[in-house]
Short mmCIF file of C-alpha atoms in Angstrom, two decimals:
data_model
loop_
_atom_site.label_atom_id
_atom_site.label_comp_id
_atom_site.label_asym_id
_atom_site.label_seq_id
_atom_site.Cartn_x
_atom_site.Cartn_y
_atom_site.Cartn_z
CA UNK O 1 -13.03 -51.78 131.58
CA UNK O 2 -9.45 -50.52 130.67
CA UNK O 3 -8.13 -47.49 133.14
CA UNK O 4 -5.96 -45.62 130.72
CA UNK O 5 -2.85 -44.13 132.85
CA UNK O 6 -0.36 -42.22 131.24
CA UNK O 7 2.29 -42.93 133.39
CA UNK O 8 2.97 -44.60 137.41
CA UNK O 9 5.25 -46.01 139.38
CA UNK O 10 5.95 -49.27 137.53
CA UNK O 11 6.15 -47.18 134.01
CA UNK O 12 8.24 -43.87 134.89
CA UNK O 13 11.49 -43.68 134.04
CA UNK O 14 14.33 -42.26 136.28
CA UNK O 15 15.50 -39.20 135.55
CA UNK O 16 18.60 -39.66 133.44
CA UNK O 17 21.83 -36.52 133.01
CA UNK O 18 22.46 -38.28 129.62
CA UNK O 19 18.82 -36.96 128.49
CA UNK O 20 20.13 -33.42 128.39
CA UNK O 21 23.49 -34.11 126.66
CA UNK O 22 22.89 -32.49 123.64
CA UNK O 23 21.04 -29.61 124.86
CA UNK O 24 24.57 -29.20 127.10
CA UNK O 25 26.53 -29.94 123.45
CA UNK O 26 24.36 -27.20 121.59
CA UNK O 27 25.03 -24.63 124.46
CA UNK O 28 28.46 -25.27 124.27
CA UNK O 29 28.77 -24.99 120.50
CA UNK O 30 26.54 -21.84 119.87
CA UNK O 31 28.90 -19.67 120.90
CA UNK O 32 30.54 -19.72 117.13
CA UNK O 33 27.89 -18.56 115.23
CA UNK O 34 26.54 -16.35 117.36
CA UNK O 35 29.70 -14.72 117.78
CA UNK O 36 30.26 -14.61 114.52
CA UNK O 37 27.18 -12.89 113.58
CA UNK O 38 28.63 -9.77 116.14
CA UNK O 39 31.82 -10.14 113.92
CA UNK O 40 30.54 -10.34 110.82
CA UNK O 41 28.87 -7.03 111.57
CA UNK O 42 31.85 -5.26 112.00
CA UNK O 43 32.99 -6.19 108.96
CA UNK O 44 30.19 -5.37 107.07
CA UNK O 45 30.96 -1.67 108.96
CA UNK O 46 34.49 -1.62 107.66
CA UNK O 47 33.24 -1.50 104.25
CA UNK O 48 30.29 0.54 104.57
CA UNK O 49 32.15 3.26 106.29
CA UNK O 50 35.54 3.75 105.11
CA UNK O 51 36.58 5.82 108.39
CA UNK O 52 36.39 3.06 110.36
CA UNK O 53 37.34 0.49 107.73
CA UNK O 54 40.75 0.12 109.07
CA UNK O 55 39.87 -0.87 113.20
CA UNK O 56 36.59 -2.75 112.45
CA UNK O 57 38.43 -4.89 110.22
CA UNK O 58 41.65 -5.64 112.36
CA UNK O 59 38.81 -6.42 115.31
CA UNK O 60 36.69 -8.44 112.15
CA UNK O 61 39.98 -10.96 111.46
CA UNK O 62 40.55 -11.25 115.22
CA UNK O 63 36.87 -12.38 115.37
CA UNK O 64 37.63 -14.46 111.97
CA UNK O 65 40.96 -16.20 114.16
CA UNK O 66 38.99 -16.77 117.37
CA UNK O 67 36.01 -17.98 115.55
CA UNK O 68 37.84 -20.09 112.64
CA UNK O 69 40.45 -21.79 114.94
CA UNK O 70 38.08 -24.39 116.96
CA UNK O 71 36.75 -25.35 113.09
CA UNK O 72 40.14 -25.93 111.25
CA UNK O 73 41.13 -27.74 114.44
CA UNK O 74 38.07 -30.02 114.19
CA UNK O 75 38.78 -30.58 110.64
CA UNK O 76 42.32 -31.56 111.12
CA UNK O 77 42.05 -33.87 113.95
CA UNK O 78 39.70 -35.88 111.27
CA UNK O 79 42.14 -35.79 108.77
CA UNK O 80 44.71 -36.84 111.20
CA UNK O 81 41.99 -39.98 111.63
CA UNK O 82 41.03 -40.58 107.98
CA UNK O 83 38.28 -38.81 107.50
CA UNK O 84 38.23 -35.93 104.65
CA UNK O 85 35.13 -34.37 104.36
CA UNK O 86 33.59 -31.18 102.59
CA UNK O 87 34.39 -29.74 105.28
CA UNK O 88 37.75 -29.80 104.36
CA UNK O 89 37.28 -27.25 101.78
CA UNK O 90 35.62 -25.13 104.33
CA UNK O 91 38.49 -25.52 106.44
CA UNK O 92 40.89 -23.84 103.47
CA UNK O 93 38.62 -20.87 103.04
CA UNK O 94 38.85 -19.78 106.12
CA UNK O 95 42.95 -19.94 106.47
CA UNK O 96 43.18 -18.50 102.91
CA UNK O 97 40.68 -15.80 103.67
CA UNK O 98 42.74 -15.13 107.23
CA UNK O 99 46.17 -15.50 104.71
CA UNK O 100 44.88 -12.87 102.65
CA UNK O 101 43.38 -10.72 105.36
CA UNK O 102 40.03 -11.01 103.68
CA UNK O 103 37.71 -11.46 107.63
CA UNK O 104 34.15 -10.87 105.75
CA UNK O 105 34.75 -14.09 102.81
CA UNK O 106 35.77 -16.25 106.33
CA UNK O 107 32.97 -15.15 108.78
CA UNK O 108 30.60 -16.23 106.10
CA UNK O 109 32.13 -19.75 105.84
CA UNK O 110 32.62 -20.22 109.67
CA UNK O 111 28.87 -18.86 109.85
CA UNK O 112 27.29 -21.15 107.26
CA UNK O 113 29.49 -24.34 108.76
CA UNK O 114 29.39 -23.52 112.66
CA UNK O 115 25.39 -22.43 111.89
CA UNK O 116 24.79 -25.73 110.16
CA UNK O 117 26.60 -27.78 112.58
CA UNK O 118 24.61 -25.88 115.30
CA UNK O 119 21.10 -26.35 113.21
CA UNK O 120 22.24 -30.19 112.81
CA UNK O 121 22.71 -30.68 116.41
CA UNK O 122 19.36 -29.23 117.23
CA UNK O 123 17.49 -31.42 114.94
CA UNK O 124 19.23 -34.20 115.88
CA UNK O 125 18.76 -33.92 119.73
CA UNK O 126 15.41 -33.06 119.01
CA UNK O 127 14.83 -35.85 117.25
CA UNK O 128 16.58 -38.59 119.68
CA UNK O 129 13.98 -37.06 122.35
CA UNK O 130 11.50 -38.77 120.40
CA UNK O 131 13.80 -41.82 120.68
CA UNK O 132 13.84 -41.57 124.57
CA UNK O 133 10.28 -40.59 125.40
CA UNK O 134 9.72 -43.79 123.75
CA UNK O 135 12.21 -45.47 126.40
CA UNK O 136 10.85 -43.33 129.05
CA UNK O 137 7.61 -44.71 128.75
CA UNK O 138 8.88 -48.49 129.05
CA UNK O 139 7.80 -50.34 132.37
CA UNK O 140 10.96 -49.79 134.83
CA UNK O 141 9.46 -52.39 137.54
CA UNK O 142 7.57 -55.91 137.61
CA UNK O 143 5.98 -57.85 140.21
CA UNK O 144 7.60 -61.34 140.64
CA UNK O 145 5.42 -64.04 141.66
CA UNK O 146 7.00 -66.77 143.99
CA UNK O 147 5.90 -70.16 144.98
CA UNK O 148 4.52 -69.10 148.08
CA UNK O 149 2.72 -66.64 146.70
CA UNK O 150 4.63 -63.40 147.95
CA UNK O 151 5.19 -60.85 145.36
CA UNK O 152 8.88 -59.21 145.39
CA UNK O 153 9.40 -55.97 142.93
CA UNK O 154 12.30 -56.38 140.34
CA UNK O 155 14.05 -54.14 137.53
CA UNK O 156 11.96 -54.98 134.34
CA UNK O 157 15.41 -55.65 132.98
CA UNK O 158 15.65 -59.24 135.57
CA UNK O 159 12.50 -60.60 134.73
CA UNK O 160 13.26 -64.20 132.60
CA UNK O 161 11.11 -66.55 130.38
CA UNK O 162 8.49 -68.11 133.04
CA UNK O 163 8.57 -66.12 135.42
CA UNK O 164 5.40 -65.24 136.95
CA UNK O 165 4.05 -61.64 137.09
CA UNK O 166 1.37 -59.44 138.26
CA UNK O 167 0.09 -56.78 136.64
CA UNK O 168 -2.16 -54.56 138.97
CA UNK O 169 -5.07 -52.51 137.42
CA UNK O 170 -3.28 -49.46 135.20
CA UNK O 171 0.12 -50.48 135.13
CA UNK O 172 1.69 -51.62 131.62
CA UNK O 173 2.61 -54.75 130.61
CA UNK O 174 6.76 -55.07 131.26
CA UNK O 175 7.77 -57.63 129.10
CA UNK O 176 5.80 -60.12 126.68
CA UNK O 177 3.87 -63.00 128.29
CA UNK O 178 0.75 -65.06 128.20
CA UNK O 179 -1.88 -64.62 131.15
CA UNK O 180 -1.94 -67.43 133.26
CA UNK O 181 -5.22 -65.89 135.37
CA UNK O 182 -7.12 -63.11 135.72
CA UNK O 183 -9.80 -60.82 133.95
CA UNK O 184 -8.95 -57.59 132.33
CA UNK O 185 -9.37 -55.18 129.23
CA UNK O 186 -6.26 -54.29 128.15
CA UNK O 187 -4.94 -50.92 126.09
CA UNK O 188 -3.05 -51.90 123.28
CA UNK O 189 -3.20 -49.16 121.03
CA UNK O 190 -0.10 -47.31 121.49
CA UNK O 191 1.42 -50.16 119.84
CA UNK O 192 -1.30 -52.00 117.66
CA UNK O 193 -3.36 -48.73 116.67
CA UNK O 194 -6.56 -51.09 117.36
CA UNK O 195 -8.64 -48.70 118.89
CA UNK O 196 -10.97 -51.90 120.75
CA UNK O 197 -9.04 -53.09 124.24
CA UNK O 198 -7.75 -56.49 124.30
CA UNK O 199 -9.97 -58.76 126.69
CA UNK O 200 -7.56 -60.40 128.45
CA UNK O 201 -8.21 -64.06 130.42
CA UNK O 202 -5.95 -67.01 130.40
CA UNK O 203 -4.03 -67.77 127.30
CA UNK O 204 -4.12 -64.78 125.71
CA UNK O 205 -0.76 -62.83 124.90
CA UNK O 206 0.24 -59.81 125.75
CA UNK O 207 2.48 -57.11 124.80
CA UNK O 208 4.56 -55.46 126.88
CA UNK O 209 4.24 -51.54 126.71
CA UNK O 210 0.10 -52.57 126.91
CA UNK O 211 -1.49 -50.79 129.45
CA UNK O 212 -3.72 -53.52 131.79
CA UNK O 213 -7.24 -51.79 132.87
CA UNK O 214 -9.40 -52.83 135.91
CA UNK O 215 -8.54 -56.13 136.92
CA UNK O 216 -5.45 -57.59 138.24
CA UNK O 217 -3.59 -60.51 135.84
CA UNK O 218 -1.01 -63.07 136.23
CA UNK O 219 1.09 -63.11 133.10
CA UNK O 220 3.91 -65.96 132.24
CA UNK O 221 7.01 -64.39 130.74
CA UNK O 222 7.95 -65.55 127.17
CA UNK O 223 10.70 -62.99 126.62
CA UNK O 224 12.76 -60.64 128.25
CA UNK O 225 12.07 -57.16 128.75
CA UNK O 226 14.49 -56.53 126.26
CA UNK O 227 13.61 -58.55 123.82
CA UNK O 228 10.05 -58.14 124.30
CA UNK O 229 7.78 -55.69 121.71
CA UNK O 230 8.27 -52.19 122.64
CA UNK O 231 12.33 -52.62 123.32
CA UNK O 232 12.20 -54.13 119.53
CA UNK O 233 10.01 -50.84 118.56
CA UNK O 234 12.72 -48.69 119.87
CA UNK O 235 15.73 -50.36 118.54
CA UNK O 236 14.01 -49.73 115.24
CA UNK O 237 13.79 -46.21 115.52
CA UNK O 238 17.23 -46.13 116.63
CA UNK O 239 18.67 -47.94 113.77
CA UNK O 240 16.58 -46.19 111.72
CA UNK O 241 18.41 -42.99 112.87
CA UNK O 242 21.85 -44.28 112.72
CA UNK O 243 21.22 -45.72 108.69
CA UNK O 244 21.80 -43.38 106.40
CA UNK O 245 19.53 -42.63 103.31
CA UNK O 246 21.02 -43.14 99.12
CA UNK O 247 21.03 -40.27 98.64
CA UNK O 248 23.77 -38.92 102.05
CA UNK O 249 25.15 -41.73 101.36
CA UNK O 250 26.11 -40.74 97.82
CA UNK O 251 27.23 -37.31 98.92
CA UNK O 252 29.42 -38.80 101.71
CA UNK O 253 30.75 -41.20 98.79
CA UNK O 254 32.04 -38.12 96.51
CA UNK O 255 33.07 -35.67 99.23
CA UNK O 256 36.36 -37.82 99.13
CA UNK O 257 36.63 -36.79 95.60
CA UNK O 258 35.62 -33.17 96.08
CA UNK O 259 38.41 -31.78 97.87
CA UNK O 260 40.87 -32.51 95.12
CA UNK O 261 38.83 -31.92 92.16
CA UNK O 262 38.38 -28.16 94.31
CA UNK O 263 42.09 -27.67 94.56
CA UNK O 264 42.62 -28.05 91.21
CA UNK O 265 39.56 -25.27 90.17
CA UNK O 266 41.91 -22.91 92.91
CA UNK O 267 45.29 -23.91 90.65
CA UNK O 268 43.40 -23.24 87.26
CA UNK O 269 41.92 -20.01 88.43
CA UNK O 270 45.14 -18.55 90.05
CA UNK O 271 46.79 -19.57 86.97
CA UNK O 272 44.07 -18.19 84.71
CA UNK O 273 44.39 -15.10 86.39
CA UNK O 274 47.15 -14.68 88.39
CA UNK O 275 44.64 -13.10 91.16
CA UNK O 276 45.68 -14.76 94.65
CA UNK O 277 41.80 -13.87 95.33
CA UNK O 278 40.61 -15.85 92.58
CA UNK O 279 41.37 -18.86 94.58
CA UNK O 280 39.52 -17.60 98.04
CA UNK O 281 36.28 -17.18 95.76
CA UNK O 282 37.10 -20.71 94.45
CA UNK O 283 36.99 -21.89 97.88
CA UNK O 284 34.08 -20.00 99.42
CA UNK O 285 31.78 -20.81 96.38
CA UNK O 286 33.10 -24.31 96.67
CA UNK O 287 32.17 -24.82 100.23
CA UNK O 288 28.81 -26.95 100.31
CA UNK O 289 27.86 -27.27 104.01
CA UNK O 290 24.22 -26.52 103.85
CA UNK O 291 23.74 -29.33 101.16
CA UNK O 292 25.74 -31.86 102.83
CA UNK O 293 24.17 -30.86 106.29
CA UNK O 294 20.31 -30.74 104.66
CA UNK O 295 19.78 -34.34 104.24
CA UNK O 296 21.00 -36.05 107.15
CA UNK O 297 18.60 -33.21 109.19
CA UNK O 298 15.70 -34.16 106.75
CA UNK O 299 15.96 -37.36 107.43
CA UNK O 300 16.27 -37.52 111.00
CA UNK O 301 13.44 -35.17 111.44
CA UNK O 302 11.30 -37.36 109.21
CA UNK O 303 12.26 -40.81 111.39
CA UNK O 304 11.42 -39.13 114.41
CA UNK O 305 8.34 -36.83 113.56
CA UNK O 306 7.18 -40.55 112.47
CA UNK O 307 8.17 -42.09 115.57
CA UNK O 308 5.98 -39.40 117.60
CA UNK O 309 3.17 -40.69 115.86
CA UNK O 310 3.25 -44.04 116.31
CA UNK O 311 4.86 -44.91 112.94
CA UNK O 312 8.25 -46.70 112.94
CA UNK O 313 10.28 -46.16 109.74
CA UNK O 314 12.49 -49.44 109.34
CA UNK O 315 15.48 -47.53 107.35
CA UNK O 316 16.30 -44.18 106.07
CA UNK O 317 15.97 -45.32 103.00
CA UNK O 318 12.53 -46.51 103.37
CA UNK O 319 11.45 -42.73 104.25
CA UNK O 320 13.17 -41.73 100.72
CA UNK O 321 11.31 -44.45 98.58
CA UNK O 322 8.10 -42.92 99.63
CA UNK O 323 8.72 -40.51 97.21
CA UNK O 324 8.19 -43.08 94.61
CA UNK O 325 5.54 -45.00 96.06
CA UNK O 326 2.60 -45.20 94.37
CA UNK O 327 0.85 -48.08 95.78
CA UNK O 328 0.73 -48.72 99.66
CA UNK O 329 -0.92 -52.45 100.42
CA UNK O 330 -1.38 -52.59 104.51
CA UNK O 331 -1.92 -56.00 106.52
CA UNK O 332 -3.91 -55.16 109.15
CA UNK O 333 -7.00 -52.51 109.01
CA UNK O 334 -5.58 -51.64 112.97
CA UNK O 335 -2.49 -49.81 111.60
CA UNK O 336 -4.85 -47.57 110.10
CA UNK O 337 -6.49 -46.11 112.90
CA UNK O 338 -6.08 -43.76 115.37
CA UNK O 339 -6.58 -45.78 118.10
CA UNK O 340 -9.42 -44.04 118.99
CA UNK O 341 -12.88 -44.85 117.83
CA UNK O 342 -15.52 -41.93 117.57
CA UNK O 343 -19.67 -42.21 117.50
CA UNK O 344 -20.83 -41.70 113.89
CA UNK O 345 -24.77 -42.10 114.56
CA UNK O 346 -27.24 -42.86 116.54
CA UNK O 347 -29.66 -45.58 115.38
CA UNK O 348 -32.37 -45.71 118.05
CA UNK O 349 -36.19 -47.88 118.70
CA UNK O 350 -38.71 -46.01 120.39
CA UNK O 351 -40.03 -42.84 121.89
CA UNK O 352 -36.62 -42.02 122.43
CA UNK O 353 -34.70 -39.29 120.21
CA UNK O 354 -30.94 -40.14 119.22
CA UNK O 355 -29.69 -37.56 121.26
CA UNK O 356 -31.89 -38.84 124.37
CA UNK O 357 -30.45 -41.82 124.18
CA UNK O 358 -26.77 -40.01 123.84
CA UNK O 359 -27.12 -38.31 126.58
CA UNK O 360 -28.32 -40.96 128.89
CA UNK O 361 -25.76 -43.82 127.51
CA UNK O 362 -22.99 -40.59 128.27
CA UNK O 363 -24.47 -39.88 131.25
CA UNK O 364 -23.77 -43.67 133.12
CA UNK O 365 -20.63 -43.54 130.92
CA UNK O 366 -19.35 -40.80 132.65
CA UNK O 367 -18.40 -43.17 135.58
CA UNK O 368 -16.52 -45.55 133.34
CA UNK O 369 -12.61 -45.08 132.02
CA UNK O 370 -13.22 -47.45 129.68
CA UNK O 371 -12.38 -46.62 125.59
CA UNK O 372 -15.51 -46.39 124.62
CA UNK O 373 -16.96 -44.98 127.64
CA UNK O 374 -14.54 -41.94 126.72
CA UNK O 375 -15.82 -42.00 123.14
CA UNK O 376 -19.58 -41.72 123.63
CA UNK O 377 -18.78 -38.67 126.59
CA UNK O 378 -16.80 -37.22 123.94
CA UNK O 379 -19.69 -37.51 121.38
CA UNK O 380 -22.56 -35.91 124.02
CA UNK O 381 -19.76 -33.11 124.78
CA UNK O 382 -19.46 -32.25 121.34
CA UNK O 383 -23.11 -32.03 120.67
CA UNK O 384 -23.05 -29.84 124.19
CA UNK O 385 -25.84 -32.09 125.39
CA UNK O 386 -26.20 -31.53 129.73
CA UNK O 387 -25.11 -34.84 131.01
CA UNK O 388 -27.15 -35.18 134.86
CA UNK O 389 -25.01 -37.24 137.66
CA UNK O 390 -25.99 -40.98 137.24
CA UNK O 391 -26.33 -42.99 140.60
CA UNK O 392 -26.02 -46.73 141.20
CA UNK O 393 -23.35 -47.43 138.46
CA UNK O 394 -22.03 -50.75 138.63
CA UNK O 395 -19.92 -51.71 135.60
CA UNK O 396 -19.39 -55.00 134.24
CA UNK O 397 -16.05 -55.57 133.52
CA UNK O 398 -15.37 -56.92 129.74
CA UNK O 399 -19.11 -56.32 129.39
CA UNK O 400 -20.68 -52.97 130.18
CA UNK O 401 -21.87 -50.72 133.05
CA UNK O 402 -25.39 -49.83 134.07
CA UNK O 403 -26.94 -47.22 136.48
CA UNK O 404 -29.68 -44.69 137.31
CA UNK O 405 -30.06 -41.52 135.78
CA UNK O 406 -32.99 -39.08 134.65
CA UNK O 407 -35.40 -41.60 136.50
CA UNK O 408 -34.53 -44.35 133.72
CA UNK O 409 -32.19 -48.17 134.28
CA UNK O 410 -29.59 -47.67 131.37
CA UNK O 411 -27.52 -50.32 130.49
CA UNK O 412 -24.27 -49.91 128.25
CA UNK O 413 -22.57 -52.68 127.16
CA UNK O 414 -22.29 -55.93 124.17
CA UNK O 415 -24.90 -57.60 123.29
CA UNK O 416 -24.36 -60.92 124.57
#
């Protein structure tokens, strides 16, 4: 029976500093808004009361300069490389609001961009933890047969096509391979969604990321670690992440054009009006960070939320189209499960009521991790029926477990 582990020594990952870099990146870069907000609020004091209108807003456009500055520098170092963004237009509002001393018009744009950037950030090094528990979970160490029989731990990442591995009861699988020897039931779930354990004897494949149950196995290599199953699974999610959807894709495409087209609204306004501040509210209208910044977050948050789940999104486009979708044809009923089965009813023949025979079938499956073991505990639990303490298990791997309990023999297991 399969001895579900969430993690042990072959399967936890070391601890890594890079795990935390964004958290360290959103730290640093939190600062802006939140200093902004404080500055903001003096400027909303200047105009409320006039007394104080003329310090609050001298200390409001030295907030505006300290604030702005690390933006418009940001924004000019990628113009410098090529890149002209919306953010571009942002950029201008906040030296024509500081031209004009006008510090309430440019602590809203540094707010909305520095905020969005912040938000951005968040979601997105939220969402790449999703990306790296996935990693974190991979096997880390393998056990390398040799010829004379001695077993020698290795990286995952040295293991090659034929060579010879053990897999120890509740460790996972580290790369893909066929067993070579051995009797097990094997947890493939987290990457199949079957919710039945794999029996595994000679010449049946395995998966790496599988966890192996109760009996040891000698697997044969076909693949490297890698290029094995569960490394493919989280390259996907990664280039999922990286591939942008039609729709940011189209709004990166015309921010090129949207700078210009903006400069000439400022020209026709100032010239419409011959108002200077015609052309700041140009500009801050203008400024679209929080539509630009909306998708890429959506999307990334939707690969990842899907990821936690066990669902791997091939593109960012993909996650769009479901929009659209109308039909959904799947291949495999096990993709459609929670990889988890649950008893429905009880059909039973005899003296016996159903919940009799729950609660003695629970009772000798108390002793046994296996799946469905956990399922018909679960099942007597939830029906808060008194399981008593069964004696004399002995369990069967691959077939079943039996044992004394409530002066009856009950016997769990196939049929054959």
């Amino acid at each position: 029976m399969p001895a579900e582990r969430d993690h042990d020594a072959t399967s936890t990952a070391a601890t890594r500093p890079a795990l935390n870099d964004w958290r360290e990146a959103l730290r640093r870069e939190w600062w802006i808004p939140a200093a902004t907000l404080v500055f903001l609020t003096v400027a909303i004091v200047a105009k409320v009361f006039p007394q104080t209108e003329v310090t609050a807003a001298r200390v409001a456009m030295a907030g505006l300069v300290l604030t702005g500055t690390p933006l418009v520098w940001r924004t000019l170092r990628g113009m410098l490389a090529g890149i002209f963004a919306t953010d571009v237009v942002a950029s201008l509002a906040i030296l024509t609001a500081i031209l004009l001393f006008e510090p309430l018009a440019g602590l809203v744009i540094v707010l909305m961009q520095s905020g969005g950037e912040a938000l951005e950030r968040y979601a997105a090094g939220r969402a790449s933890d999703a990306v790296r528990e996935l990693e974190a979970a991979a096997p880390r160490l393998a056990h390398r047969l040799h010829a004379d029989q001695s077993v020698h731990d290795v990286p995952a990442e040295d293991i090659v096509p034929g060579d010879l591995l053990l897999i120890r009861p509740g460790e996972l699988v580290p790369c893909d391979g066929e067993v070579v020897s051995g009797h097990s039931e094997v947890d493939a779930s987290r990457l199949t969604g079957e919710a039945m354990p794999v029996t595994a004897v000679a010449g049946v494949t395995l998966m790496s990321g599988s966890a192996n149950g109760d009996g040891p196995l000698t697997l044969r290599a076909t693949a490297r670690a890698g290029e094995s199953q569960y490394a493919r699974i989280v390259a996907l999610v990664r280039e999922a992440q990286a591939s942008k959807a039609p729709i940011q894709r189209l709004a990166d495409r015309y921010a090129i054009w949207f700078t210009p087209i903006t400069m000439l609204a400022c020209l026709l306004a100032y010239l419409a009006s011959g108002d200077v501040m015609r052309v700041l509210a140009v500009l801050v209208v203008a400024t679209p960070c929080p539509l630009i910044l909306a998708t890429p977050v959506a999307i990334i948050g939707g690969i990842n939320r899907a990821a936690r789940r066990q669902v791997v999104v091939r593109t960012s486009a993909a996650l769009e189209a479901l929009d659209t979708i109308t039909v959904a044809v799947f291949d495999k009923t096990g993709t459609l499960t929670i990889g988890r089965p649950r008893v429905r009813t009880v059909h039973v023949h005899g003296s016996l009521g159903a919940q009799d025979v729950l609660r003695l079938a629970a009772a000798v499956e108390q002793s046994s991790s296996h799946l469905l073991a956990r399922s018909i505990v679960d099942a007597a639990h939830e029906q808060k029926l008194l399981l008593a303490q069964a004696s004399d298990v002995v369990e069967y791997p691959g077939r079943g477990v039996s044992g004394q309990t409530e002066g009856h023999l009950v016997t769990v297991g196939a049929l054959s």
